Coordinates of N, CA and C and ligand atoms in Angstrom, one line a residue:
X1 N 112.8 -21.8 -137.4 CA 112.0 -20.9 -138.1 C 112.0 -21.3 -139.6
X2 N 110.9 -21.5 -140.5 CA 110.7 -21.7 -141.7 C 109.8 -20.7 -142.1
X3 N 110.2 -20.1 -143.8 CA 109.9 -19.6 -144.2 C 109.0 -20.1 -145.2
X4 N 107.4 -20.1 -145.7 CA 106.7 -20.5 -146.9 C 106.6 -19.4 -147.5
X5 N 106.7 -19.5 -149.0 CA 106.3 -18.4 -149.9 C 105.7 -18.7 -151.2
X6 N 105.2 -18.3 -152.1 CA 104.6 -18.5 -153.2 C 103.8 -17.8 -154.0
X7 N 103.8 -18.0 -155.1 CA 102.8 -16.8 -155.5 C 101.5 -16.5 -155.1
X8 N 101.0 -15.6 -155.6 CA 99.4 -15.4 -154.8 C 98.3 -16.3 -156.0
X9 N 97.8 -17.0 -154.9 CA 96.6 -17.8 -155.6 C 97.5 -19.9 -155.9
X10 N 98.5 -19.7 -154.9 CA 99.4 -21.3 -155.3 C 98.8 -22.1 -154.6
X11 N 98.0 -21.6 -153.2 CA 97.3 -22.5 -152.2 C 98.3 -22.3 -150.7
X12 N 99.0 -21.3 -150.4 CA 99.9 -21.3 -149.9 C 99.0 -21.6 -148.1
X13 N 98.0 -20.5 -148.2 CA 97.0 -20.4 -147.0 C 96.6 -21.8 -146.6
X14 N 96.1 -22.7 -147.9 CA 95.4 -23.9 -147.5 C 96.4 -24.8 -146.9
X15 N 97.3 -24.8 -147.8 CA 98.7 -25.3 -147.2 C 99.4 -25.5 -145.5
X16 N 99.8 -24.0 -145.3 CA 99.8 -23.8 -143.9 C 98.9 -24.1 -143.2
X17 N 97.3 -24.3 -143.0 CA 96.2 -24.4 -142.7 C 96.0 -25.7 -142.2
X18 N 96.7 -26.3 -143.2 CA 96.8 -27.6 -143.0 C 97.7 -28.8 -142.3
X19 N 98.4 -27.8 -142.3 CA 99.8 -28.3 -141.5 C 99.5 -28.3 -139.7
X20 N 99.2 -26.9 -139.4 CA 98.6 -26.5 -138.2 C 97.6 -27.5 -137.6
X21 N 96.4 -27.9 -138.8 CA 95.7 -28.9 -138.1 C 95.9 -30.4 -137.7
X22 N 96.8 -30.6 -138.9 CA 97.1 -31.9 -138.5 C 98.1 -31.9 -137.5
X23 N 99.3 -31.4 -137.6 CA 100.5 -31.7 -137.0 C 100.5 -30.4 -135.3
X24 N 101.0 -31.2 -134.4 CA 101.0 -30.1 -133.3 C 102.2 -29.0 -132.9
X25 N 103.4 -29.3 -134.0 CA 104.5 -29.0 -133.7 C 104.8 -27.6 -134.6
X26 N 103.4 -27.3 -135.3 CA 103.8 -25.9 -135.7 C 103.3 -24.6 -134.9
X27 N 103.3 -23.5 -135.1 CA 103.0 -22.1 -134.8 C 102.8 -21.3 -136.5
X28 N 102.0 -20.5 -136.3 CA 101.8 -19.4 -137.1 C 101.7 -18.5 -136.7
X29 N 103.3 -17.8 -137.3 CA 103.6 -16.0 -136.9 C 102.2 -15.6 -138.1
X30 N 101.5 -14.0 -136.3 CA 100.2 -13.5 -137.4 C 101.1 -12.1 -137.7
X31 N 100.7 -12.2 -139.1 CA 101.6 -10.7 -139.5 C 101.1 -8.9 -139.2
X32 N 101.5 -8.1 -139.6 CA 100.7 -6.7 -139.6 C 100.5 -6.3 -140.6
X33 N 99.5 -5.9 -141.2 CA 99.4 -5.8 -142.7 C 98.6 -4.1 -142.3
X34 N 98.8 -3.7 -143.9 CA 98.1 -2.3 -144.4 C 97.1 -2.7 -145.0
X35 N 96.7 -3.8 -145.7 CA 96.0 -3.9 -146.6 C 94.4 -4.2 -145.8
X36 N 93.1 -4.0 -146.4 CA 92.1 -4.0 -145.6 C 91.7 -5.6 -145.5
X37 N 90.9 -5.9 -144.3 CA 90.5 -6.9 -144.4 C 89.8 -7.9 -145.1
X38 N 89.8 -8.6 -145.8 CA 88.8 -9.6 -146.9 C 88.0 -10.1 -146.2
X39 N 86.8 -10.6 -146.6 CA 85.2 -11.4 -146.5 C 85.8 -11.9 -144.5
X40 N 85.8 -12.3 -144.0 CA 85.8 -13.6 -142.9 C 86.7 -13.5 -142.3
X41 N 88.0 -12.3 -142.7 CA 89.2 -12.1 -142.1 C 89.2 -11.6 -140.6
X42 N 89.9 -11.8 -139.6 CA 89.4 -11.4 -138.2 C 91.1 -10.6 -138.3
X43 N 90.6 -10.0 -137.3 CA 91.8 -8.8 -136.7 C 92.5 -9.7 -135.6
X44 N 93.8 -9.9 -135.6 CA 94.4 -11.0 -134.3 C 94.8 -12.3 -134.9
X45 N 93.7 -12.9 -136.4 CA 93.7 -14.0 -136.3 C 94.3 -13.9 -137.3
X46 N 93.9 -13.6 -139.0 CA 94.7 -14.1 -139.7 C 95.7 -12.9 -139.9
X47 N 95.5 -11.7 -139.2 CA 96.5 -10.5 -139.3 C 96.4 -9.6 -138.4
X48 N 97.1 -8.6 -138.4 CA 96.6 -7.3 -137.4 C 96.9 -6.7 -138.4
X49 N 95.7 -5.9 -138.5 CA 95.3 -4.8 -139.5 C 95.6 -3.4 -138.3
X50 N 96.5 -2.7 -139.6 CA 96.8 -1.9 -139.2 C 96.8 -0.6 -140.4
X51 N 96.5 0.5 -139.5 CA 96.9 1.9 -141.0 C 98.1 1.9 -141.1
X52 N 98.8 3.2 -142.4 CA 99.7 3.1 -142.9 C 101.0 3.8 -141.2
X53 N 100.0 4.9 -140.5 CA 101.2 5.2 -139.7 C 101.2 4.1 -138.5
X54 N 100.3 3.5 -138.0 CA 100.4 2.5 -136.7 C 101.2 1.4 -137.6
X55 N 101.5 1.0 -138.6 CA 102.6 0.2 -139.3 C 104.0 1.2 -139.2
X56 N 104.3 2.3 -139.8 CA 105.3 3.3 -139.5 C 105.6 3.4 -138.2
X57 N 105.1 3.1 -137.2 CA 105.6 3.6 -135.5 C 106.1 1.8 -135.4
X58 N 105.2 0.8 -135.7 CA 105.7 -0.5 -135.8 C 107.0 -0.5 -136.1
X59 N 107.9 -0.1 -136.9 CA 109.0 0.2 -138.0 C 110.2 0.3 -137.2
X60 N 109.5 2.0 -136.7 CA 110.4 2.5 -135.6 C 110.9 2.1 -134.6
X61 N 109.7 1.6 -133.8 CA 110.2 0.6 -132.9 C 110.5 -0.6 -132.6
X62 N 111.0 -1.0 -133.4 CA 112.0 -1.9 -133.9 C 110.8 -3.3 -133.6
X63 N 109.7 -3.4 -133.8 CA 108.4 -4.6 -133.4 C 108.6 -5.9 -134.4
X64 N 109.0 -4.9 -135.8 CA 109.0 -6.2 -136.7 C 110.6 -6.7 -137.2
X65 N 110.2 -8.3 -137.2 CA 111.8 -8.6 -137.6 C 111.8 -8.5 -139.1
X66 N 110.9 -8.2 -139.8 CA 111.1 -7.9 -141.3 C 110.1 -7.1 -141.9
X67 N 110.2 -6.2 -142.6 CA 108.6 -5.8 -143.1 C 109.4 -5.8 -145.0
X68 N 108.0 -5.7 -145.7 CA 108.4 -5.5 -147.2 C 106.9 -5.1 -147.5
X69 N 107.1 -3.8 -148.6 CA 106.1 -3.6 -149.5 C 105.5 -4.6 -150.6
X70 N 104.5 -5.3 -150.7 CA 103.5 -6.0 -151.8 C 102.7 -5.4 -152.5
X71 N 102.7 -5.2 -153.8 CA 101.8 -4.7 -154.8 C 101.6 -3.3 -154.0
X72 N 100.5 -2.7 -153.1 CA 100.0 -1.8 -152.4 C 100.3 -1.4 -151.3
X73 N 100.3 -2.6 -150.5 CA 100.6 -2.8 -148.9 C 102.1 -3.2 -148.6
X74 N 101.8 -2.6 -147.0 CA 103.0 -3.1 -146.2 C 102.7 -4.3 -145.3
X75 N 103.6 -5.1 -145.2 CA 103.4 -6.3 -144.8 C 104.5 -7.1 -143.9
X76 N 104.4 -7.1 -142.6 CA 105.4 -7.2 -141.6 C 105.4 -8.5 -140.3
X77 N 106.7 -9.1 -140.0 CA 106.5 -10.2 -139.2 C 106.8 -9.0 -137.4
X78 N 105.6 -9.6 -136.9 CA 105.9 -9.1 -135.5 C 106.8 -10.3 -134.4
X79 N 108.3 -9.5 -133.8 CA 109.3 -9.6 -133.4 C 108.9 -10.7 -132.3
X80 N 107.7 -10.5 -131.0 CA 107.3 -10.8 -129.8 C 106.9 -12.5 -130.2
X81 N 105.7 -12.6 -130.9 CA 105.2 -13.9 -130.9 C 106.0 -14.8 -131.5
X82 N 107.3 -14.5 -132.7 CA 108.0 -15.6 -133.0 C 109.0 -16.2 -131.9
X83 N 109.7 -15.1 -131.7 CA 110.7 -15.3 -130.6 C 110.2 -16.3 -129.7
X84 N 108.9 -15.6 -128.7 CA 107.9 -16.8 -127.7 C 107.8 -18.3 -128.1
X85 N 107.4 -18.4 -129.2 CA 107.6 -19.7 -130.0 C 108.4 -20.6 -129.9
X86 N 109.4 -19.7 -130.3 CA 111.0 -20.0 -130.9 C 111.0 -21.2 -129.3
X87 N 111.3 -20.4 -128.4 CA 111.8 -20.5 -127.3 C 110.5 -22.0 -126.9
X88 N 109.6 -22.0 -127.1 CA 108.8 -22.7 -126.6 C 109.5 -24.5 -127.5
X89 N 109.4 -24.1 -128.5 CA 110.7 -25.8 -129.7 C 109.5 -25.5 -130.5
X90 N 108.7 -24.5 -131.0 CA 107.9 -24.8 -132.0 C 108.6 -24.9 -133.3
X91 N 108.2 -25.1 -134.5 CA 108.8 -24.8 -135.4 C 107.9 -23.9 -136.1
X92 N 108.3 -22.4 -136.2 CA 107.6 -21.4 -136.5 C 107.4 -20.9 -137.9
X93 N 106.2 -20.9 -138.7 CA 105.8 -20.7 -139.4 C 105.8 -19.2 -140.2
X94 N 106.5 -19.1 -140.8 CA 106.3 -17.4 -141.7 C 105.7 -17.8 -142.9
X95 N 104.5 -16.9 -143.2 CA 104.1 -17.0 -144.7 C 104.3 -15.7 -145.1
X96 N 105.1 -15.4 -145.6 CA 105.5 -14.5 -146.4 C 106.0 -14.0 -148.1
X97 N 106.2 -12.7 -148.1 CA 106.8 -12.9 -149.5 C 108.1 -12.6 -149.7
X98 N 108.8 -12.8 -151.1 CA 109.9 -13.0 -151.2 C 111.0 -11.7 -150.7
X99 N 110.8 -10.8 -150.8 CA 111.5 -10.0 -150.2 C 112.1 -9.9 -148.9
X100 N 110.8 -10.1 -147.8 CA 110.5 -10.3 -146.6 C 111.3 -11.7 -146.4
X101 N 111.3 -13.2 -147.3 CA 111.7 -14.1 -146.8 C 113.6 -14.1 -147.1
X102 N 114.2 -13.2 -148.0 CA 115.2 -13.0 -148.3 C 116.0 -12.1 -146.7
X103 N 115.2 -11.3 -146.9 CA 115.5 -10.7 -145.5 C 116.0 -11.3 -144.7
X104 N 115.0 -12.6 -144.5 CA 115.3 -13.2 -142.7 C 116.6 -14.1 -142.9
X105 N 116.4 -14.7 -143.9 CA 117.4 -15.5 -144.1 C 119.2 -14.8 -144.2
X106 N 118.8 -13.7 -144.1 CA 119.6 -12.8 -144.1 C 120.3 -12.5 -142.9
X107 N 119.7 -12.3 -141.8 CA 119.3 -12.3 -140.8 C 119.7 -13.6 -139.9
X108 N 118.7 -14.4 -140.1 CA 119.2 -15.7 -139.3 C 119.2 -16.7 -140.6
X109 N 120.4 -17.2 -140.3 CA 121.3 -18.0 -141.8 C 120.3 -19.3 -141.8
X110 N 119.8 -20.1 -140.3 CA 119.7 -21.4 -140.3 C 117.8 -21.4 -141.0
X111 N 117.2 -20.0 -141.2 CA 116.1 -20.6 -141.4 C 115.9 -21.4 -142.7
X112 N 115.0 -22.0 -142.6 CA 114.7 -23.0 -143.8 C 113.5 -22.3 -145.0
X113 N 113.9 -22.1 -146.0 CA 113.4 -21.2 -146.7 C 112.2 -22.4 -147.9
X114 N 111.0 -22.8 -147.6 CA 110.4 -23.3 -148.9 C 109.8 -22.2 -149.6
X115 N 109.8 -23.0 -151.3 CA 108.8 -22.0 -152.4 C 107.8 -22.8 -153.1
X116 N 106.4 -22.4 -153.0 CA 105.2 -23.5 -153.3 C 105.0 -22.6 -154.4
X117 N 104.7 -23.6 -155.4 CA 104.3 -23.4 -157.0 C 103.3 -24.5 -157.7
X118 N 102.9 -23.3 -158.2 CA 101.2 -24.8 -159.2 C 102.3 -25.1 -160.2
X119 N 101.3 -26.5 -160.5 CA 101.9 -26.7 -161.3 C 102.0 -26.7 -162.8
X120 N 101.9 -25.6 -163.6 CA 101.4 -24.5 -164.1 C 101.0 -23.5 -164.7
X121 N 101.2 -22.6 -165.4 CA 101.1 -21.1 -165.0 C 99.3 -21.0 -165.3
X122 N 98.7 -21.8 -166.0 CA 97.2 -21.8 -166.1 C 96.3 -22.0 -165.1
X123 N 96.6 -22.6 -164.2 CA 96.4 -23.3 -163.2 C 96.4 -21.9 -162.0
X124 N 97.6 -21.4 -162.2 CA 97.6 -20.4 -160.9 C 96.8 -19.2 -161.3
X125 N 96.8 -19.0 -163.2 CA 95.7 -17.8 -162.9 C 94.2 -18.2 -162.9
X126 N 94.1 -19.6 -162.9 CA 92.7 -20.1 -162.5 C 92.4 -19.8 -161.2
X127 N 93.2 -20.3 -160.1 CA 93.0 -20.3 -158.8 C 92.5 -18.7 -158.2
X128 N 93.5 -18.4 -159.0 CA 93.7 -16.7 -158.5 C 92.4 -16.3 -158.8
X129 N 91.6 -16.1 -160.1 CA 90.2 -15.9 -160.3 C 89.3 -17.1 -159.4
X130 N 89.2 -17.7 -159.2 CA 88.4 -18.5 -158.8 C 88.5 -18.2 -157.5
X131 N 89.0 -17.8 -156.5 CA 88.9 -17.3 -155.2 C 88.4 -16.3 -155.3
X132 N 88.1 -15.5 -156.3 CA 87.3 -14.3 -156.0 C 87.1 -12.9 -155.0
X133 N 88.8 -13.3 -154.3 CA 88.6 -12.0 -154.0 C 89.2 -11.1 -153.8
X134 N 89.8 -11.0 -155.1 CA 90.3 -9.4 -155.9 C 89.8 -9.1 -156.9
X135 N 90.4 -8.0 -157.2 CA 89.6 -7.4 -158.2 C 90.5 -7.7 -159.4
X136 N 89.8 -7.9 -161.3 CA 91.0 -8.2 -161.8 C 92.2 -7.2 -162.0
X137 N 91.8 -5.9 -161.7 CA 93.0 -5.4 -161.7 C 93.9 -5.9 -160.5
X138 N 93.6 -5.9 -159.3 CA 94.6 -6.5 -158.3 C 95.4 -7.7 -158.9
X139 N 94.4 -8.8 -159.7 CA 94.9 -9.6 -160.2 C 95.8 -9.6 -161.0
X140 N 95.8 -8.6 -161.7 CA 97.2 -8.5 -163.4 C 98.2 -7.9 -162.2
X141 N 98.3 -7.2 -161.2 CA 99.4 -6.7 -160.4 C 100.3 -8.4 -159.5
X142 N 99.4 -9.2 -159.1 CA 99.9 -10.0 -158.4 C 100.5 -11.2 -159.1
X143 N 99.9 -11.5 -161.0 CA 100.2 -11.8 -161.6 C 101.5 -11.2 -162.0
X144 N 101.6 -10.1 -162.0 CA 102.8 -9.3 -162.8 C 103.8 -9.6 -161.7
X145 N 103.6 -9.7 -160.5 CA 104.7 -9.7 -159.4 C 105.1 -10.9 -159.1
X146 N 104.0 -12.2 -159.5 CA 104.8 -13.3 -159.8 C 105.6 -13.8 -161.2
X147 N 105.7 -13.2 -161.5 CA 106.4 -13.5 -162.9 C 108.3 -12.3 -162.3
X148 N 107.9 -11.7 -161.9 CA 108.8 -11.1 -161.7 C 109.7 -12.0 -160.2
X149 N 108.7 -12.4 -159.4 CA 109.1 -13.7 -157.9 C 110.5 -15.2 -159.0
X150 N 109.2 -15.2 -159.8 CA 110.1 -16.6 -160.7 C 111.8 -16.2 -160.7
X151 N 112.4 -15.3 -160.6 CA 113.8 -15.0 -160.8 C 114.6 -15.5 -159.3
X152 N 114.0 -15.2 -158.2 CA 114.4 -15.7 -157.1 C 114.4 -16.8 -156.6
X153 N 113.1 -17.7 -157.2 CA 113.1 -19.2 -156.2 C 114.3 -19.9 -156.7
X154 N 115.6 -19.6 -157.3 CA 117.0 -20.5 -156.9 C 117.4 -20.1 -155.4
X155 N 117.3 -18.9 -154.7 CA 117.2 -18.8 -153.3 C 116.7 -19.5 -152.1
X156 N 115.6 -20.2 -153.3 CA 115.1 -20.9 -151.9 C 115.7 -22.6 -151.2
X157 N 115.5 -23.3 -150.4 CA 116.0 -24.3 -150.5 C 115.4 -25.2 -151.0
X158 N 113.9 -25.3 -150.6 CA 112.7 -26.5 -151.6 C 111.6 -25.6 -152.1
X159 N 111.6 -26.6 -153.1 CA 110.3 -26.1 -153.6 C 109.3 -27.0 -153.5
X160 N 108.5 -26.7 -153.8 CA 106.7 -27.6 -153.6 C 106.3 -27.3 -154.5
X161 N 105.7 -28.5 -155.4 CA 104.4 -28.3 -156.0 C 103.2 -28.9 -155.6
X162 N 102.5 -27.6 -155.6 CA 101.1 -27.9 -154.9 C 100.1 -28.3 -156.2
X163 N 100.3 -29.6 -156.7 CA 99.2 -30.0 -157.2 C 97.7 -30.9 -156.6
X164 N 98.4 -31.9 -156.1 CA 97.5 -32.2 -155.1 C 97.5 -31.9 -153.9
X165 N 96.8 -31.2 -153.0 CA 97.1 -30.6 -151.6 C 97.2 -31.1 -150.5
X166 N 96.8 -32.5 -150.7 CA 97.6 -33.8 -149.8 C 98.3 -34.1 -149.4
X167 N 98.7 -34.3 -151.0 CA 100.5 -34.7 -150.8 C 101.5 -33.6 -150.7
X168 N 101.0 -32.3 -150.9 CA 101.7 -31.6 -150.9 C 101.8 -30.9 -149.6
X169 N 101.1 -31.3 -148.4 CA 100.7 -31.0 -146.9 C 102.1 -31.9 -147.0
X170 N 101.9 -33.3 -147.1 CA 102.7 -34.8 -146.5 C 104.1 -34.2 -146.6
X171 N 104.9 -33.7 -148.6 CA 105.9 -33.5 -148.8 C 106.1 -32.2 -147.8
X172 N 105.6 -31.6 -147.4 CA 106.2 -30.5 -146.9 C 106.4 -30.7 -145.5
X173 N 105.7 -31.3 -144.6 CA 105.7 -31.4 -143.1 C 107.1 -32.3 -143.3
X174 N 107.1 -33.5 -144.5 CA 108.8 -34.5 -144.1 C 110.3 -33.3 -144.5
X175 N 109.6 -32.5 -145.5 CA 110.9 -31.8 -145.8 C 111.3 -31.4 -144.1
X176 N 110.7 -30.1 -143.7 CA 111.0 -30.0 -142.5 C 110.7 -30.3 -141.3
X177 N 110.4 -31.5 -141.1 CA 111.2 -32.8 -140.3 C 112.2 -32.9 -140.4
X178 N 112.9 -33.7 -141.7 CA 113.9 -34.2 -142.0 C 115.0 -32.8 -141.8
X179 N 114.4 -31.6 -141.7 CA 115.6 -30.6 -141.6 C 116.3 -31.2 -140.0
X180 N 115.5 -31.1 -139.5 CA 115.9 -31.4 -137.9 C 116.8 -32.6 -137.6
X181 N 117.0 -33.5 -138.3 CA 118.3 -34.0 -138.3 C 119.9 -33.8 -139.1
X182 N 119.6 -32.7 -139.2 CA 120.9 -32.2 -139.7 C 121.8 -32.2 -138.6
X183 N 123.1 -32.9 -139.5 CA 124.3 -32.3 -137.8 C 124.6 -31.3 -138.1
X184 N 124.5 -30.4 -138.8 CA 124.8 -28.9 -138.2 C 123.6 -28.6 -137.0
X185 N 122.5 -28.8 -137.3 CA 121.4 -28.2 -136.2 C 121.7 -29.3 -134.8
X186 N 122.3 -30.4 -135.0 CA 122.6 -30.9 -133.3 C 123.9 -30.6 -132.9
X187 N 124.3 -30.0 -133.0 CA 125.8 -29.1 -132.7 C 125.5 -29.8 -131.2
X188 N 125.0 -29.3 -130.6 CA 124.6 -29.2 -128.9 C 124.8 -31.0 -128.3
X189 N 123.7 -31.2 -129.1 CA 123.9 -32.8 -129.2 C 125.3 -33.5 -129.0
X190 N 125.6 -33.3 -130.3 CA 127.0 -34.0 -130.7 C 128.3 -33.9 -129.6
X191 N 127.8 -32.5 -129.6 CA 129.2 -32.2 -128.5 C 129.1 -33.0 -127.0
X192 N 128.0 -33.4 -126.6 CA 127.2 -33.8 -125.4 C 128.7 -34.9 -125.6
X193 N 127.9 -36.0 -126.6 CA 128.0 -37.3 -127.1 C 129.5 -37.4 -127.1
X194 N 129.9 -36.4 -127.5 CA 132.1 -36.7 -127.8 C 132.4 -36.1 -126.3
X195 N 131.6 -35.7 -125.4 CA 132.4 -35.8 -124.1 C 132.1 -36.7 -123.2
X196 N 130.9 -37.2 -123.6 CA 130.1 -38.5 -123.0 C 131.3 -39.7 -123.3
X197 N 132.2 -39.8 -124.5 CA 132.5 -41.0 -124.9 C 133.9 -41.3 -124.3
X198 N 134.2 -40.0 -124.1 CA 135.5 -39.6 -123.5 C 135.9 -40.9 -122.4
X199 N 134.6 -40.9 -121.7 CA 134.8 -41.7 -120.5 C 135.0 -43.5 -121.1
X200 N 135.6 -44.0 -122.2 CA 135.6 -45.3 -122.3 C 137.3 -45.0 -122.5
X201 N 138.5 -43.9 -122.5 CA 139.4 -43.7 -123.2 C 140.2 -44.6 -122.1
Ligands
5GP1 P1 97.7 -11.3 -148.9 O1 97.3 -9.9 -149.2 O2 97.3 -12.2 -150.1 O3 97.2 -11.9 -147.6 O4 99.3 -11.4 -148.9 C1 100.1 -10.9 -149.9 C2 101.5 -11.4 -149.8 O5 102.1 -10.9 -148.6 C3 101.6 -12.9 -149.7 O6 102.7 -13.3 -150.5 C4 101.9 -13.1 -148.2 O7 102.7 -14.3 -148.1 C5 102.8 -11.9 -147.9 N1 102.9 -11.6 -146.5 C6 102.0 -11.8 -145.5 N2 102.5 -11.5 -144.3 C7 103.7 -11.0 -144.6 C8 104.8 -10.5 -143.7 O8 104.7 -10.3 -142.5 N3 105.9 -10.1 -144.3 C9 106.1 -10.1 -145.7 N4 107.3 -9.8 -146.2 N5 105.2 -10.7 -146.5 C10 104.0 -11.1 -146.0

């Protein structure tokens, strides 16, 4: 399970987006959100929209492995489809925010936590206006809440900078790759291998 996060307006969407298409070996967990749907947004696809109480019974019933409040909304990973995943060898995708990605890692130690950042701060409140679709007050809130994010990316394990979005697809698919040969993650492996060798003693 890996975690992406970033401020709003870093490219984080086009990012993941892109990963998905090129590479076969991801999944994208779709979240539950409060917040209403934008221009082209589908219900299922890039979220399940939900009201404030069908998110509250979500809570209850223990559906999400994490939820966190953002600027206005609530914003939550549903339990079923990562798990499915998990189990299937995907390597499963959370785009989330910092609160919510503190959480999991909290939770399950081995997830791989990246933080994508422009490279900057002019840059990200360009993006952020130039996607057009908040309002500027939304914007001074999500601006405010990334200046207040900056205190936590030492939590994370990599960071990205999304200047070019090429390379910054390339650097991110090798970072986690390259997680996957960790010997702590072939535990199973290894152990195979030292009882395998047994047999030359
Ligand atoms: P947006 O409204 O721009 O789609 O998302 C706002 C923020 O909420 C983004 O930082 C996004 O990554 C985060 N977010 C999306 N889904 C989840 C989720 O399931 N849990 C948490 N904690 N944050 C999420």
């Amino acid at each position: 399970m890996l975690v992406i996060s970033g401020f709003a307006g870093t490219g984080k969407g086009t990012l993941v987006s892109a990963l998905l298409e090129k590479y076969d070996n991801y999944a994208l967990s779709v979240s539950a959100t409060t917040r209403s749907p934008r221009q082209g947004e589908k219900d299922g696809v890039h979220y399940f929209f939900k009201t404030r109480e069908e998110f509250q019974e979500m809570i209850r019933s223990e559906e999400l492995i994490e939820y966190a409040q953002y600027v206005d909304n609530y914003y939550g990973t549903p339990r079923d489809y990562v798990e499915q995943k998990l189990a299937e060898g995907k390597d499963v995708i959370l785009e989330i925010e910092m609160q919510g990605a503190l959480k999991i890692k909290e939770k399950f130690p081995d997830t791989l936590l990246l933080f994508v950042v422009p490279p900057d701060a002019d840059t990200l409140q360009k993006r952020l206006k130039g996607r057009g679709t908040e309002t500027p007050e939304i914007i001074k809130k999500r601006l405010h809440r990334a200046i207040e994010e900056t205190e936590y990316i030492f939590k994370y394990d990599y960071l990205v900078v999304n200047d070019q979005i090429d390379e910054c697809v390339q650097k991110t698919h090798a970072i986690i790759q390259s997680e996957h040969f960790r010997v702590q993650r072939n535990e199973d492996f290894v152990k195979v291998l030292q009882e395998d060798m047994k047999k030359f003693k």
